[in-house]
Amino acid sequence: MNEPRHLDTAATEQSAQASTNDPATTPHAGAIGRLVLLRHGQTVWSESGQHTGRTNIPLTAVGERQAAEAGARIREQFPEGFDEECVFASPLKRAQQTARLAGFTPRSLPQIAEWDYGRAEGRTRQTVAALHGAPWDVWRDGPGALQPEMGGDWTETLPGGEQVPVHNGPGETLDDVYERVAQAIDVAVPLLESGRSVLFVAHAHVLRILTARWLGVDPHFARLLRLDTAHYSVLSVYKGDRVIERWNC
């Protein structure tokens, strides 16, 4: 497997200077391309409901098949394809695998890594609530509400025998992620304004939060968006406004 290519810092800083993600309008709307968001395929934890932030777990066999099928759907919708410099993926294994199995060669973009769930990482919502001693919701409470005693590192053995390290640190707030994805939009905007479409391959929560940022609405709006494994969505500009063109396809 090819090593992921990282977007260089200078390019990120240069695109950040051209940021237009506040307010939720974009110049040259008539020529702007589309921003396509693809969630990675199935993993063991996406099925079990364990919070999967920065833990680097692979796709299941089902997830691999889903990724290939998603690539076919995207190519049907975008027969012109994507320029190589317009395809980005989270550096995490499941996103990189999905991008390649879908037929793309991505550049690695850390700003679209999944939400760092901190002390909820690797645990279901029910397990977190039991350890926390009270109901807990990632959107309402965030990782910061969890006691430091819930932190620590361990090794998880996946059904296939692969061992993956799990880290439970302080994590990120919703606002942290909302600010981080603004940088990803900054990377995409110059490419979109050149009339080219851009593909981001990443994760459910971060892509939903990025969508809220694209629209210029409160980040909590993202919890109302459903994005299934290996499904894609399309963001675009319509009559000068940033919009959701297609969702969960």
Coordinates of C-alpha atoms in Angstrom, one line a residue:
M1 CA 0.0 0.0 0.0
N2 CA 1.3 3.5 -0.9
E3 CA 2.1 5.7 2.0
P4 CA -0.4 8.6 2.5
R5 CA 0.9 11.9 1.0
H6 CA 0.6 14.8 3.5
L7 CA -0.5 18.2 2.4
D8 CA 2.5 20.5 3.0
T9 CA 2.2 23.2 5.7
A10 CA 2.9 26.0 3.3
A11 CA 0.0 25.0 1.0
T12 CA -2.3 24.8 4.0
E13 CA -1.2 28.2 5.3
Q14 CA -1.5 29.8 1.8
S15 CA -5.1 28.4 1.4
A16 CA -6.0 29.6 4.9
Q17 CA -5.2 33.1 3.8
A18 CA -7.8 32.7 1.1
S19 CA -10.4 31.6 3.6
T20 CA -14.0 32.4 2.8
N21 CA -15.7 30.0 5.3
D22 CA -17.2 32.9 7.3
P23 CA -19.8 34.0 6.2
A24 CA -21.5 31.1 4.4
T25 CA -21.2 32.6 0.9
T26 CA -18.5 32.2 -1.7
P27 CA -17.4 34.5 -4.5
H28 CA -17.4 33.3 -8.1
A29 CA -20.4 31.1 -7.3
G30 CA -21.2 30.4 -10.9
A31 CA -17.9 28.7 -11.4
I32 CA -17.4 26.9 -8.1
G33 CA -17.0 23.1 -8.1
R34 CA -18.6 20.7 -5.7
L35 CA -17.3 19.4 -2.3
V36 CA -18.0 15.7 -2.1
L37 CA -17.8 14.1 1.4
L38 CA -17.4 10.3 1.6
R39 CA -17.6 8.4 4.9
H40 CA -15.3 5.4 5.3
G41 CA -16.7 1.8 5.1
Q42 CA -17.7 -0.4 8.0
T43 CA -15.4 -1.2 10.8
V44 CA -15.8 -3.5 13.8
W45 CA -16.4 -0.5 16.0
S46 CA -18.9 1.2 13.7
E47 CA -21.0 -2.0 14.1
S48 CA -20.5 -2.3 17.9
G49 CA -21.1 1.4 18.6
Q50 CA -17.7 2.0 20.2
H51 CA -16.5 5.6 19.8
T52 CA -13.9 5.5 17.1
G53 CA -11.9 8.7 17.0
R54 CA -8.2 8.4 16.6
T55 CA -7.9 4.6 17.1
N56 CA -6.4 3.3 13.9
I57 CA -8.6 0.3 13.1
P58 CA -9.1 -1.1 9.6
L59 CA -12.2 -1.8 7.5
T60 CA -14.0 -5.1 7.8
A61 CA -14.5 -7.2 4.6
V62 CA -17.9 -5.7 4.4
G63 CA -16.4 -2.2 4.7
E64 CA -13.9 -3.0 1.9
R65 CA -16.8 -4.0 -0.4
Q66 CA -18.8 -0.9 0.6
A67 CA -15.8 1.3 -0.3
A68 CA -15.6 -0.2 -3.8
E69 CA -19.3 0.2 -4.3
A70 CA -19.2 3.8 -3.1
G71 CA -16.5 4.6 -5.6
A72 CA -18.7 3.3 -8.4
R73 CA -21.6 5.5 -7.3
I74 CA -19.4 8.5 -7.1
R75 CA -17.9 8.0 -10.5
E76 CA -21.4 7.5 -11.9
Q77 CA -22.4 10.9 -10.5
F78 CA -19.1 12.6 -11.4
P79 CA -18.0 10.9 -14.6
E80 CA -15.4 13.7 -15.2
G81 CA -13.6 12.4 -12.1
F82 CA -11.4 14.4 -9.7
D83 CA -8.0 15.9 -10.4
E84 CA -5.4 14.2 -8.3
E85 CA -4.7 17.3 -6.3
C86 CA -8.4 17.5 -5.4
V87 CA -8.7 14.2 -3.5
F88 CA -8.0 14.2 0.3
A89 CA -8.5 11.7 3.0
S90 CA -8.1 11.6 6.8
P91 CA -4.7 10.1 7.7
L92 CA -6.5 7.3 9.7
K93 CA -6.3 3.8 8.1
R94 CA -10.0 3.3 7.6
A95 CA -10.3 6.5 5.5
Q96 CA -7.2 5.8 3.6
Q97 CA -8.4 2.3 2.8
T98 CA -11.8 3.6 1.7
A99 CA -10.3 6.1 -0.6
R100 CA -8.0 3.6 -2.4
L101 CA -10.6 0.9 -2.6
A102 CA -13.0 3.5 -4.1
G103 CA -10.4 4.1 -6.8
F104 CA -8.8 7.3 -5.6
T105 CA -5.2 8.2 -4.6
P106 CA -5.7 10.7 -1.7
R107 CA -3.5 13.3 -0.2
S108 CA -3.6 13.0 3.6
L109 CA -5.3 15.9 5.3
P110 CA -5.1 15.8 9.2
Q111 CA -7.8 18.5 9.5
I112 CA -10.4 15.9 8.6
A113 CA -9.4 13.2 11.1
E114 CA -12.3 12.1 13.3
W115 CA -13.3 13.9 16.5
D116 CA -10.9 13.0 19.3
Y117 CA -13.4 11.5 21.8
G118 CA -10.9 11.5 24.7
R119 CA -11.9 9.3 27.5
A120 CA -14.9 7.9 25.5
E121 CA -12.6 6.4 22.9
G122 CA -13.1 2.7 22.4
R123 CA -16.2 2.7 24.6
T124 CA -19.9 2.6 23.8
R125 CA -22.2 5.3 25.0
Q126 CA -23.6 2.9 27.6
T127 CA -20.2 2.0 28.9
V128 CA -19.2 5.6 29.2
A129 CA -22.4 6.5 31.1
A130 CA -21.7 3.6 33.5
L131 CA -18.1 4.7 34.2
H132 CA -19.2 8.3 34.4
G133 CA -22.0 7.6 36.8
A134 CA -24.5 9.6 34.8
P135 CA -26.0 9.8 31.2
W136 CA -23.5 11.2 28.8
D137 CA -23.9 12.4 25.2
V138 CA -20.9 13.4 23.0
W139 CA -22.9 16.3 21.5
R140 CA -24.3 17.7 24.7
D141 CA -21.5 17.0 27.1
G142 CA -18.4 16.4 25.1
P143 CA -15.3 14.5 26.2
G144 CA -14.3 17.2 28.6
A145 CA -17.1 16.2 31.0
L146 CA -15.5 12.8 31.7
Q147 CA -13.4 12.3 34.8
P148 CA -9.6 12.0 34.4
E149 CA -9.8 8.7 36.1
M150 CA -11.5 7.3 33.0
G151 CA -8.3 8.0 31.0
G152 CA -5.5 5.6 30.2
D153 CA -4.2 3.5 27.4
W154 CA -4.8 -0.1 26.5
T155 CA -4.6 -2.5 23.6
E156 CA -7.7 -3.8 21.9
T157 CA -7.6 -7.1 20.1
L158 CA -9.9 -7.1 17.0
P159 CA -11.8 -10.2 15.9
G160 CA -9.2 -11.0 13.3
G161 CA -6.5 -11.0 15.9
E162 CA -5.0 -7.6 15.0
Q163 CA -4.0 -5.6 18.1
V164 CA -4.5 -1.8 18.1
P165 CA -3.5 0.7 20.7
V166 CA -6.3 2.8 22.3
H167 CA -5.6 6.2 23.9
N168 CA -8.0 7.9 26.3
G169 CA -6.8 11.5 26.8
P170 CA -8.7 14.8 27.3
G171 CA -10.1 14.8 23.7
E172 CA -11.6 17.7 21.7
T173 CA -14.6 19.9 22.3
L174 CA -17.2 20.3 19.6
D175 CA -16.0 23.9 19.1
D176 CA -12.4 22.5 18.7
V177 CA -13.6 20.3 15.8
Y178 CA -15.7 23.1 14.3
E179 CA -12.6 25.3 14.2
R180 CA -10.4 22.5 12.8
V181 CA -12.6 21.7 9.9
A182 CA -12.6 25.4 8.9
Q183 CA -9.0 24.8 7.9
A184 CA -10.0 21.9 5.7
I185 CA -12.6 24.1 4.0
D186 CA -9.8 26.7 3.5
V187 CA -7.8 24.0 1.6
A188 CA -10.8 23.1 -0.6
V189 CA -12.0 26.6 -1.5
P190 CA -9.2 27.7 -3.9
L191 CA -9.7 24.4 -5.8
L192 CA -13.5 24.8 -5.8
E193 CA -13.2 28.4 -7.1
S194 CA -11.1 27.1 -10.0
G195 CA -14.2 25.2 -11.1
R196 CA -12.9 21.8 -9.9
S197 CA -14.7 19.4 -7.6
V198 CA -13.0 18.2 -4.4
L199 CA -13.4 14.9 -2.6
F200 CA -12.9 14.5 1.2
V201 CA -12.8 10.9 2.5
A202 CA -13.2 10.9 6.3
H203 CA -15.6 10.1 9.2
A204 CA -19.2 10.5 10.2
H205 CA -18.9 13.1 13.0
V206 CA -16.2 15.2 11.4
L207 CA -17.9 15.4 8.0
R208 CA -21.2 16.3 9.6
I209 CA -19.5 19.1 11.6
L210 CA -17.7 20.2 8.5
T211 CA -21.1 20.5 6.8
A212 CA -22.4 22.7 9.6
R213 CA -19.3 24.9 9.1
W214 CA -19.8 25.0 5.3
L215 CA -23.4 26.2 5.9
G216 CA -22.2 28.7 8.6
V217 CA -24.7 27.3 11.2
D218 CA -24.2 26.3 14.8
P219 CA -22.1 23.1 15.1
H220 CA -24.9 21.3 17.0
F221 CA -26.8 21.2 13.8
A222 CA -24.5 18.4 12.7
R223 CA -26.2 16.0 15.1
L224 CA -29.3 16.2 13.0
L225 CA -27.5 14.8 9.9
R226 CA -27.3 11.1 9.3
L227 CA -24.3 9.8 7.3
D228 CA -24.0 6.0 6.9
T229 CA -20.9 4.1 6.3
A230 CA -19.5 4.4 2.7
H231 CA -22.2 6.9 1.8
Y232 CA -21.4 10.3 0.2
S233 CA -22.8 13.8 0.3
V234 CA -22.4 16.8 -1.9
L235 CA -21.9 20.4 -0.8
S236 CA -22.2 23.2 -3.3
V237 CA -23.0 26.8 -3.9
Y238 CA -26.5 27.8 -5.2
K239 CA -27.3 31.4 -6.0
G240 CA -24.4 32.6 -3.9
D241 CA -25.3 30.5 -0.8
R242 CA -23.5 27.5 0.5
V243 CA -26.0 24.5 0.4
I244 CA -26.3 20.8 0.8
E245 CA -27.0 19.5 -2.7
R246 CA -27.2 15.8 -2.0
W247 CA -27.0 13.8 1.3
N248 CA -26.2 10.3 2.3
C249 CA -26.1 8.8 -1.2

